[in-house]
mmCIF file of N, CA and C in Angstrom:
data_model
loop_
_atom_site.group_PDB
_atom_site.id
_atom_site.type_symbol
_atom_site.label_atom_id
_atom_site.label_comp_id
_atom_site.label_asym_id
_atom_site.label_seq_id
_atom_site.Cartn_x
_atom_site.Cartn_y
_atom_site.Cartn_z
ATOM 1 N N MET A 29 -20.379 14.371 -1.649
ATOM 2 C CA MET A 29 -20.313 12.943 -1.368
ATOM 3 C C MET A 29 -18.974 12.406 -1.842
ATOM 4 N N ARG A 30 -18.406 11.563 -1.062
ATOM 5 C CA ARG A 30 -17.164 10.900 -1.421
ATOM 6 C C ARG A 30 -17.391 9.399 -1.303
ATOM 7 N N ALA A 31 -17.025 8.671 -2.340
ATOM 8 C CA ALA A 31 -17.187 7.217 -2.345
ATOM 9 C C ALA A 31 -15.863 6.544 -1.992
ATOM 10 N N HIS A 32 -15.944 5.296 -1.591
ATOM 11 C CA HIS A 32 -14.765 4.498 -1.270
ATOM 12 C C HIS A 32 -14.849 3.195 -2.044
ATOM 13 N N VAL A 33 -13.722 2.729 -2.535
ATOM 14 C CA VAL A 33 -13.699 1.469 -3.270
ATOM 15 C C VAL A 33 -13.952 0.335 -2.288
ATOM 16 N N GLN A 34 -14.973 -0.447 -2.549
ATOM 17 C CA GLN A 34 -15.296 -1.602 -1.709
ATOM 18 C C GLN A 34 -14.614 -2.849 -2.244
ATOM 19 N N GLU A 35 -14.623 -2.998 -3.566
ATOM 20 C CA GLU A 35 -13.993 -4.144 -4.194
ATOM 21 C C GLU A 35 -13.794 -3.851 -5.675
ATOM 22 N N ILE A 36 -12.904 -4.595 -6.284
ATOM 23 C CA ILE A 36 -12.697 -4.551 -7.727
ATOM 24 C C ILE A 36 -13.198 -5.880 -8.251
ATOM 25 N N VAL A 37 -14.090 -5.830 -9.236
ATOM 26 C CA VAL A 37 -14.740 -7.036 -9.732
ATOM 27 C C VAL A 37 -14.253 -7.373 -11.141
ATOM 28 N N PHE A 38 -13.854 -8.608 -11.325
ATOM 29 C CA PHE A 38 -13.451 -9.118 -12.632
ATOM 30 C C PHE A 38 -14.568 -9.992 -13.181
ATOM 31 N N ASP A 39 -15.002 -9.738 -14.399
ATOM 32 C CA ASP A 39 -15.883 -10.671 -15.102
ATOM 33 C C ASP A 39 -15.012 -11.830 -15.579
ATOM 34 N N CYS A 40 -15.542 -13.058 -15.493
ATOM 35 C CA CYS A 40 -14.723 -14.208 -15.876
ATOM 36 C C CYS A 40 -15.599 -15.420 -16.162
ATOM 37 N N ALA A 41 -14.965 -16.474 -16.652
ATOM 38 C CA ALA A 41 -15.667 -17.725 -16.930
ATOM 39 C C ALA A 41 -15.619 -18.679 -15.744
ATOM 40 N N ASP A 42 -14.536 -18.633 -14.951
ATOM 41 C CA ASP A 42 -14.345 -19.585 -13.858
ATOM 42 C C ASP A 42 -13.891 -18.849 -12.594
ATOM 43 N N PRO A 43 -14.842 -18.308 -11.822
ATOM 44 C CA PRO A 43 -14.478 -17.541 -10.629
ATOM 45 C C PRO A 43 -13.607 -18.306 -9.636
ATOM 46 N N ALA A 44 -13.900 -19.566 -9.404
ATOM 47 C CA ALA A 44 -13.148 -20.344 -8.417
ATOM 48 C C ALA A 44 -11.686 -20.492 -8.821
ATOM 49 N N ALA A 45 -11.414 -20.706 -10.088
ATOM 50 C CA ALA A 45 -10.030 -20.831 -10.549
ATOM 51 C C ALA A 45 -9.322 -19.486 -10.530
ATOM 52 N N LEU A 46 -9.992 -18.435 -10.983
ATOM 53 C CA LEU A 46 -9.337 -17.137 -11.080
ATOM 54 C C LEU A 46 -9.039 -16.545 -9.705
ATOM 55 N N VAL A 47 -9.936 -16.740 -8.734
ATOM 56 C CA VAL A 47 -9.666 -16.229 -7.389
ATOM 57 C C VAL A 47 -8.427 -16.900 -6.796
ATOM 58 N N ARG A 48 -8.202 -18.153 -7.111
ATOM 59 C CA ARG A 48 -7.040 -18.856 -6.583
ATOM 60 C C ARG A 48 -5.749 -18.349 -7.235
ATOM 61 N N PHE A 49 -5.811 -18.004 -8.507
ATOM 62 C CA PHE A 49 -4.650 -17.399 -9.161
ATOM 63 C C PHE A 49 -4.270 -16.097 -8.459
ATOM 64 N N TRP A 50 -5.264 -15.196 -8.280
ATOM 65 C CA TRP A 50 -4.984 -13.893 -7.689
ATOM 66 C C TRP A 50 -4.609 -14.002 -6.210
ATOM 67 N N ALA A 51 -5.204 -14.926 -5.483
ATOM 68 C CA ALA A 51 -4.816 -15.141 -4.088
ATOM 69 C C ALA A 51 -3.371 -15.616 -4.019
ATOM 70 N N GLY A 52 -2.947 -16.417 -4.989
ATOM 71 C CA GLY A 52 -1.563 -16.856 -5.037
ATOM 72 C C GLY A 52 -0.599 -15.704 -5.273
ATOM 73 N N LEU A 53 -0.999 -14.721 -6.083
ATOM 74 C CA LEU A 53 -0.149 -13.556 -6.340
ATOM 75 C C LEU A 53 -0.121 -12.581 -5.177
ATOM 76 N N LEU A 54 -1.283 -12.306 -4.593
ATOM 77 C CA LEU A 54 -1.419 -11.212 -3.640
ATOM 78 C C LEU A 54 -1.564 -11.650 -2.190
ATOM 79 N N GLY A 55 -1.829 -12.910 -1.969
ATOM 80 C CA GLY A 55 -2.084 -13.386 -0.611
ATOM 81 C C GLY A 55 -3.564 -13.337 -0.294
ATOM 82 N N GLY A 56 -3.925 -13.881 0.835
ATOM 83 C CA GLY A 56 -5.325 -13.962 1.234
ATOM 84 C C GLY A 56 -5.898 -15.326 0.917
ATOM 85 N N ASP A 57 -7.030 -15.592 1.544
ATOM 86 C CA ASP A 57 -7.696 -16.886 1.366
ATOM 87 C C ASP A 57 -8.844 -16.755 0.379
ATOM 88 N N PRO A 58 -8.846 -17.567 -0.685
ATOM 89 C CA PRO A 58 -9.948 -17.511 -1.633
ATOM 90 C C PRO A 58 -11.256 -17.982 -1.000
ATOM 91 N N VAL A 59 -12.336 -17.293 -1.326
ATOM 92 C CA VAL A 59 -13.663 -17.637 -0.817
ATOM 93 C C VAL A 59 -14.591 -17.819 -2.016
ATOM 94 N N ASP A 60 -15.265 -18.967 -2.068
ATOM 95 C CA ASP A 60 -16.272 -19.215 -3.110
ATOM 96 C C ASP A 60 -17.634 -18.988 -2.477
ATOM 97 N N ARG A 61 -18.235 -17.842 -2.768
ATOM 98 C CA ARG A 61 -19.549 -17.521 -2.212
ATOM 99 C C ARG A 61 -20.629 -18.346 -2.887
ATOM 100 N N SER A 62 -20.430 -18.608 -4.187
ATOM 101 C CA SER A 62 -21.331 -19.471 -4.962
ATOM 102 C C SER A 62 -20.538 -19.934 -6.179
ATOM 103 N N GLY A 63 -21.163 -20.700 -7.037
ATOM 104 C CA GLY A 63 -20.491 -21.119 -8.264
ATOM 105 C C GLY A 63 -20.234 -19.965 -9.216
ATOM 106 N N ASP A 64 -20.945 -18.870 -9.001
ATOM 107 C CA ASP A 64 -20.829 -17.714 -9.890
ATOM 108 C C ASP A 64 -20.081 -16.537 -9.275
ATOM 109 N N TRP A 65 -19.612 -16.660 -8.028
ATOM 110 C CA TRP A 65 -19.006 -15.505 -7.359
ATOM 111 C C TRP A 65 -17.968 -15.971 -6.345
ATOM 112 N N SER A 66 -16.751 -15.495 -6.499
ATOM 113 C CA SER A 66 -15.669 -15.788 -5.557
ATOM 114 C C SER A 66 -14.955 -14.482 -5.241
ATOM 115 N N TYR A 67 -14.231 -14.462 -4.112
ATOM 116 C CA TYR A 67 -13.471 -13.261 -3.776
ATOM 117 C C TYR A 67 -12.278 -13.607 -2.907
ATOM 118 N N VAL A 68 -11.359 -12.638 -2.813
ATOM 119 C CA VAL A 68 -10.209 -12.735 -1.923
ATOM 120 C C VAL A 68 -9.972 -11.350 -1.328
ATOM 121 N N ASP A 69 -9.572 -11.327 -0.062
ATOM 122 C CA ASP A 69 -9.201 -10.090 0.620
ATOM 123 C C ASP A 69 -7.686 -10.100 0.821
ATOM 124 N N PRO A 70 -6.930 -9.614 -0.176
ATOM 125 C CA PRO A 70 -5.471 -9.612 -0.032
ATOM 126 C C PRO A 70 -5.038 -8.674 1.095
ATOM 127 N N PRO A 71 -3.969 -9.017 1.795
ATOM 128 C CA PRO A 71 -3.481 -8.121 2.846
ATOM 129 C C PRO A 71 -3.151 -6.737 2.275
ATOM 130 N N GLU A 72 -3.566 -5.700 2.972
ATOM 131 C CA GLU A 72 -3.259 -4.320 2.603
ATOM 132 C C GLU A 72 -3.769 -3.926 1.219
ATOM 133 N N PHE A 73 -4.888 -4.516 0.794
ATOM 134 C CA PHE A 73 -5.463 -4.180 -0.506
ATOM 135 C C PHE A 73 -6.968 -4.363 -0.437
ATOM 136 N N VAL A 74 -7.654 -3.788 -1.372
ATOM 137 C CA VAL A 74 -9.097 -3.907 -1.474
ATOM 138 C C VAL A 74 -9.475 -5.323 -1.932
ATOM 139 N N ARG A 75 -10.657 -5.745 -1.590
ATOM 140 C CA ARG A 75 -11.158 -7.051 -2.016
ATOM 141 C C ARG A 75 -11.177 -7.148 -3.540
ATOM 142 N N LEU A 76 -10.771 -8.308 -4.060
ATOM 143 C CA LEU A 76 -10.929 -8.624 -5.472
ATOM 144 C C LEU A 76 -12.016 -9.681 -5.577
ATOM 145 N N ALA A 77 -12.997 -9.426 -6.429
ATOM 146 C CA ALA A 77 -14.110 -10.356 -6.604
ATOM 147 C C ALA A 77 -14.146 -10.817 -8.061
ATOM 148 N N PHE A 78 -14.711 -11.985 -8.268
ATOM 149 C CA PHE A 78 -14.741 -12.613 -9.584
ATOM 150 C C PHE A 78 -16.144 -13.147 -9.821
ATOM 151 N N GLN A 79 -16.783 -12.620 -10.875
ATOM 152 C CA GLN A 79 -18.155 -13.042 -11.161
ATOM 153 C C GLN A 79 -18.227 -13.692 -12.536
ATOM 154 N N ARG A 80 -18.960 -14.789 -12.587
ATOM 155 C CA ARG A 80 -19.134 -15.513 -13.850
ATOM 156 C C ARG A 80 -20.032 -14.707 -14.778
ATOM 157 N N VAL A 81 -19.597 -14.592 -16.025
ATOM 158 C CA VAL A 81 -20.403 -13.961 -17.072
ATOM 159 C C VAL A 81 -20.424 -14.904 -18.269
ATOM 160 N N PRO A 82 -21.454 -14.831 -19.098
ATOM 161 C CA PRO A 82 -21.559 -15.780 -20.206
ATOM 162 C C PRO A 82 -20.607 -15.492 -21.368
ATOM 163 N N GLU A 83 -20.256 -14.231 -21.572
ATOM 164 C CA GLU A 83 -19.415 -13.899 -22.723
ATOM 165 C C GLU A 83 -17.939 -13.946 -22.347
ATOM 166 N N GLY A 84 -17.105 -14.243 -23.324
ATOM 167 C CA GLY A 84 -15.666 -14.269 -23.107
ATOM 168 C C GLY A 84 -15.053 -12.884 -23.256
ATOM 169 N N LYS A 85 -13.815 -12.757 -22.828
ATOM 170 C CA LYS A 85 -13.079 -11.498 -22.974
ATOM 171 C C LYS A 85 -12.711 -11.333 -24.444
ATOM 172 N N SER A 86 -12.951 -10.140 -24.995
ATOM 173 C CA SER A 86 -12.676 -9.963 -26.419
ATOM 174 C C SER A 86 -11.742 -8.798 -26.739
ATOM 175 N N VAL A 87 -11.513 -7.892 -25.804
ATOM 176 C CA VAL A 87 -10.642 -6.746 -26.067
ATOM 177 C C VAL A 87 -9.744 -6.492 -24.861
ATOM 178 N N LYS A 88 -8.786 -5.589 -25.033
ATOM 179 C CA LYS A 88 -7.877 -5.214 -23.955
ATOM 180 C C LYS A 88 -8.660 -4.567 -22.818
ATOM 181 N N ASN A 89 -8.215 -4.838 -21.573
ATOM 182 C CA ASN A 89 -8.831 -4.193 -20.404
ATOM 183 C C ASN A 89 -8.710 -2.681 -20.521
ATOM 184 N N ARG A 90 -9.699 -1.952 -20.047
ATOM 185 C CA ARG A 90 -9.616 -0.497 -19.962
ATOM 186 C C ARG A 90 -8.962 -0.076 -18.647
ATOM 187 N N VAL A 91 -8.939 -0.970 -17.666
ATOM 188 C CA VAL A 91 -8.304 -0.741 -16.369
ATOM 189 C C VAL A 91 -7.492 -1.992 -16.046
ATOM 190 N N HIS A 92 -6.316 -1.797 -15.458
ATOM 191 C CA HIS A 92 -5.534 -2.961 -15.030
ATOM 192 C C HIS A 92 -4.812 -2.641 -13.733
ATOM 193 N N LEU A 93 -4.348 -3.672 -13.055
ATOM 194 C CA LEU A 93 -3.611 -3.515 -11.811
ATOM 195 C C LEU A 93 -2.115 -3.480 -12.085
ATOM 196 N N ASP A 94 -1.400 -2.577 -11.426
ATOM 197 C CA ASP A 94 0.061 -2.563 -11.413
ATOM 198 C C ASP A 94 0.488 -3.116 -10.056
ATOM 199 N N LEU A 95 1.229 -4.202 -10.074
ATOM 200 C CA LEU A 95 1.662 -4.867 -8.849
ATOM 201 C C LEU A 95 3.137 -4.585 -8.628
ATOM 202 N N LYS A 96 3.459 -3.875 -7.557
ATOM 203 C CA LYS A 96 4.837 -3.509 -7.269
ATOM 204 C C LYS A 96 5.601 -4.719 -6.741
ATOM 205 N N VAL A 97 6.734 -4.992 -7.380
ATOM 206 C CA VAL A 97 7.601 -6.104 -6.999
ATOM 207 C C VAL A 97 9.056 -5.632 -7.048
ATOM 208 N N ALA A 98 9.944 -6.382 -6.433
ATOM 209 C CA ALA A 98 11.360 -6.031 -6.460
ATOM 210 C C ALA A 98 11.970 -6.283 -7.837
ATOM 211 N N ASP A 99 11.509 -7.341 -8.519
ATOM 212 C CA ASP A 99 12.093 -7.736 -9.801
ATOM 213 C C ASP A 99 10.970 -8.238 -10.727
ATOM 214 N N PRO A 100 10.509 -7.401 -11.667
ATOM 215 C CA PRO A 100 9.413 -7.804 -12.548
ATOM 216 C C PRO A 100 9.705 -9.061 -13.366
ATOM 217 N N ASP A 101 10.934 -9.221 -13.828
ATOM 218 C CA ASP A 101 11.281 -10.390 -14.624
ATOM 219 C C ASP A 101 11.143 -11.665 -13.793
ATOM 220 N N ARG A 102 11.657 -11.629 -12.574
ATOM 221 C CA ARG A 102 11.549 -12.794 -11.683
ATOM 222 C C ARG A 102 10.095 -13.060 -11.316
ATOM 223 N N ALA A 103 9.323 -12.001 -11.013
ATOM 224 C CA ALA A 103 7.906 -12.168 -10.673
ATOM 225 C C ALA A 103 7.148 -12.820 -11.829
ATOM 226 N N ALA A 104 7.457 -12.398 -13.050
ATOM 227 C CA ALA A 104 6.793 -12.973 -14.230
ATOM 228 C C ALA A 104 7.126 -14.453 -14.359
ATOM 229 N N THR A 105 8.379 -14.802 -14.141
ATOM 230 C CA THR A 105 8.798 -16.198 -14.220
ATOM 231 C C THR A 105 8.093 -17.030 -13.151
ATOM 232 N N GLU A 106 8.013 -16.507 -11.930
ATOM 233 C CA GLU A 106 7.377 -17.242 -10.834
ATOM 234 C C GLU A 106 5.873 -17.368 -11.023
ATOM 235 N N ALA A 107 5.241 -16.394 -11.689
ATOM 236 C CA ALA A 107 3.789 -16.440 -11.909
ATOM 237 C C ALA A 107 3.408 -17.365 -13.061
ATOM 238 N N GLY A 108 4.361 -17.700 -13.904
ATOM 239 C CA GLY A 108 4.083 -18.547 -15.066
ATOM 240 C C GLY A 108 3.437 -19.879 -14.747
ATOM 241 N N PRO A 109 3.968 -20.657 -13.808
ATOM 242 C CA PRO A 109 3.352 -21.953 -13.502
ATOM 243 C C PRO A 109 1.903 -21.852 -13.009
ATOM 244 N N ALA A 110 1.517 -20.716 -12.462
ATOM 245 C CA ALA A 110 0.134 -20.531 -11.999
ATOM 246 C C ALA A 110 -0.807 -20.153 -13.145
ATOM 247 N N GLY A 111 -0.251 -19.884 -14.328
ATOM 248 C CA GLY A 111 -1.097 -19.566 -15.472
ATOM 249 C C GLY A 111 -0.920 -18.171 -16.038
ATOM 250 N N ALA A 112 -0.019 -17.368 -15.456
ATOM 251 C CA ALA A 112 0.231 -16.026 -15.995
ATOM 252 C C ALA A 112 1.059 -16.133 -17.276
ATOM 253 N N VAL A 113 0.837 -15.189 -18.181
ATOM 254 C CA VAL A 113 1.545 -15.173 -19.459
ATOM 255 C C VAL A 113 2.139 -13.791 -19.673
ATOM 256 N N ARG A 114 3.405 -13.753 -20.080
ATOM 257 C CA ARG A 114 4.050 -12.476 -20.418
ATOM 258 C C ARG A 114 3.476 -11.931 -21.721
ATOM 259 N N VAL A 115 3.379 -10.607 -21.787
ATOM 260 C CA VAL A 115 2.983 -9.926 -23.018
ATOM 261 C C VAL A 115 4.155 -9.016 -23.376
ATOM 262 N N GLY A 116 4.888 -9.354 -24.417
ATOM 263 C CA GLY A 116 6.063 -8.570 -24.775
ATOM 264 C C GLY A 116 7.181 -8.774 -23.785
ATOM 265 N N GLY A 117 8.183 -7.909 -23.892
ATOM 266 C CA GLY A 117 9.345 -8.017 -23.033
ATOM 267 C C GLY A 117 9.337 -7.015 -21.904
ATOM 268 N N LEU A 118 10.327 -7.121 -21.056
ATOM 269 C CA LEU A 118 10.497 -6.213 -19.936
ATOM 270 C C LEU A 118 10.832 -4.828 -20.476
ATOM 271 N N VAL A 119 10.157 -3.809 -19.958
ATOM 272 C CA VAL A 119 10.384 -2.427 -20.372
ATOM 273 C C VAL A 119 11.082 -1.698 -19.241
ATOM 274 N N ARG A 120 12.180 -1.004 -19.566
ATOM 275 C CA ARG A 120 12.921 -0.216 -18.573
ATOM 276 C C ARG A 120 12.981 1.222 -19.049
ATOM 277 N N ASP A 121 12.808 2.147 -18.103
ATOM 278 C CA ASP A 121 12.983 3.560 -18.400
ATOM 279 C C ASP A 121 13.458 4.269 -17.138
ATOM 280 N N GLU A 122 13.516 5.592 -17.172
ATOM 281 C CA GLU A 122 14.037 6.341 -16.026
ATOM 282 C C GLU A 122 13.148 6.227 -14.794
ATOM 283 N N GLN A 123 11.918 5.792 -14.946
ATOM 284 C CA GLN A 123 10.993 5.650 -13.821
ATOM 285 C C GLN A 123 11.071 4.278 -13.150
ATOM 286 N N GLY A 124 11.674 3.307 -13.819
ATOM 287 C CA GLY A 124 11.736 1.949 -13.290
ATOM 288 C C GLY A 124 11.583 0.947 -14.410
ATOM 289 N N SER A 125 10.892 -0.135 -14.128
ATOM 290 C CA SER A 125 10.666 -1.152 -15.150
ATOM 291 C C SER A 125 9.301 -1.793 -14.935
ATOM 292 N N PHE A 126 8.790 -2.424 -16.010
ATOM 293 C CA PHE A 126 7.517 -3.133 -15.898
ATOM 294 C C PHE A 126 7.453 -4.260 -16.904
ATOM 295 N N GLN A 127 6.661 -5.253 -16.550
ATOM 296 C CA GLN A 127 6.388 -6.389 -17.416
ATOM 297 C C GLN A 127 4.877 -6.551 -17.503
ATOM 298 N N VAL A 128 4.342 -6.420 -18.702
ATOM 299 C CA VAL A 128 2.912 -6.631 -18.923
ATOM 300 C C VAL A 128 2.649 -8.133 -18.880
ATOM 301 N N MET A 129 1.545 -8.506 -18.226
ATOM 302 C CA MET A 129 1.176 -9.904 -18.042
ATOM 303 C C MET A 129 -0.303 -10.088 -18.361
ATOM 304 N N ARG A 130 -0.708 -11.351 -18.485
ATOM 305 C CA ARG A 130 -2.126 -11.721 -18.561
ATOM 306 C C ARG A 130 -2.364 -12.833 -17.550
ATOM 307 N N ASP A 131 -3.525 -12.749 -16.874
ATOM 308 C CA ASP A 131 -3.894 -13.830 -15.959
ATOM 309 C C ASP A 131 -4.451 -14.994 -16.782
ATOM 310 N N PRO A 132 -4.849 -16.102 -16.160
ATOM 311 C CA PRO A 132 -5.314 -17.262 -16.928
ATOM 312 C C PRO A 132 -6.523 -17.002 -17.837
ATOM 313 N N GLU A 133 -7.293 -15.934 -17.588
ATOM 314 C CA GLU A 133 -8.433 -15.622 -18.453
ATOM 315 C C GLU A 133 -8.146 -14.445 -19.383
ATOM 316 N N GLY A 134 -6.895 -14.000 -19.429
ATOM 317 C CA GLY A 134 -6.513 -12.969 -20.375
ATOM 318 C C GLY A 134 -6.585 -11.545 -19.862
ATOM 319 N N ASN A 135 -6.908 -11.338 -18.584
ATOM 320 C CA ASN A 135 -6.944 -9.984 -18.019
ATOM 321 C C ASN A 135 -5.518 -9.471 -17.851
ATOM 322 N N GLU A 136 -5.258 -8.257 -18.362
ATOM 323 C CA GLU A 136 -3.925 -7.695 -18.271
ATOM 324 C C GLU A 136 -3.635 -7.140 -16.885
ATOM 325 N N PHE A 137 -2.382 -7.256 -16.478
ATOM 326 C CA PHE A 137 -1.861 -6.607 -15.276
ATOM 327 C C PHE A 137 -0.372 -6.434 -15.504
ATOM 328 N N CYS A 138 0.290 -5.654 -14.654
ATOM 329 C CA CYS A 138 1.727 -5.426 -14.803
ATOM 330 C C CYS A 138 2.449 -5.670 -13.489
ATOM 331 N N PHE A 139 3.644 -6.237 -13.586
ATOM 332 C CA PHE A 139 4.587 -6.242 -12.486
ATOM 333 C C PHE A 139 5.459 -5.016 -12.693
ATOM 334 N N VAL A 140 5.600 -4.160 -11.670
ATOM 335 C CA VAL A 140 6.298 -2.886 -11.822
ATOM 336 C C VAL A 140 7.299 -2.648 -10.694
ATOM 337 N N THR A 141 8.284 -1.779 -10.998
ATOM 338 C CA THR A 141 9.174 -1.215 -9.998
ATOM 339 C C THR A 141 9.091 0.300 -10.148
ATOM 340 N N GLY A 142 9.661 1.004 -9.199
ATOM 341 C CA GLY A 142 9.734 2.467 -9.335
ATOM 342 C C GLY A 142 8.529 3.202 -8.823
#
C-alpha cells in the first residue's frame, strides 16, 4: 500500500486568521468550512488545513515547511507585516541560505534558497 498526502493540518487557536496568513504567503483562496476548520489550496502544493484546538502551542514543531524563495531576507521582511516573526538571523552555507520564521501562532517555517 502506498499513501498520498491529502493535506497538512495545523492545530491552532484561530483557523480563519491563520489560513489567511498562509494564503498570503503561498497563494490560493482561504476557505472557512466552519468556525473550527479552515483551509487553503495553494497553487502547486498540497492543501493546508487549520483546526481549532483548546490548548496553545508549547514546544517547537517536530515538522516544519521550507518555502523556497529567491531571497530569504527579503521574504522575511515582506512577511513581517502579515504577522511572521524572524527567529535568529539569516544562515548561509555552501548549500544556500535560510531564515527561520514563526507564523502568527508560533509555528516554525523557513524561507530557503538552494
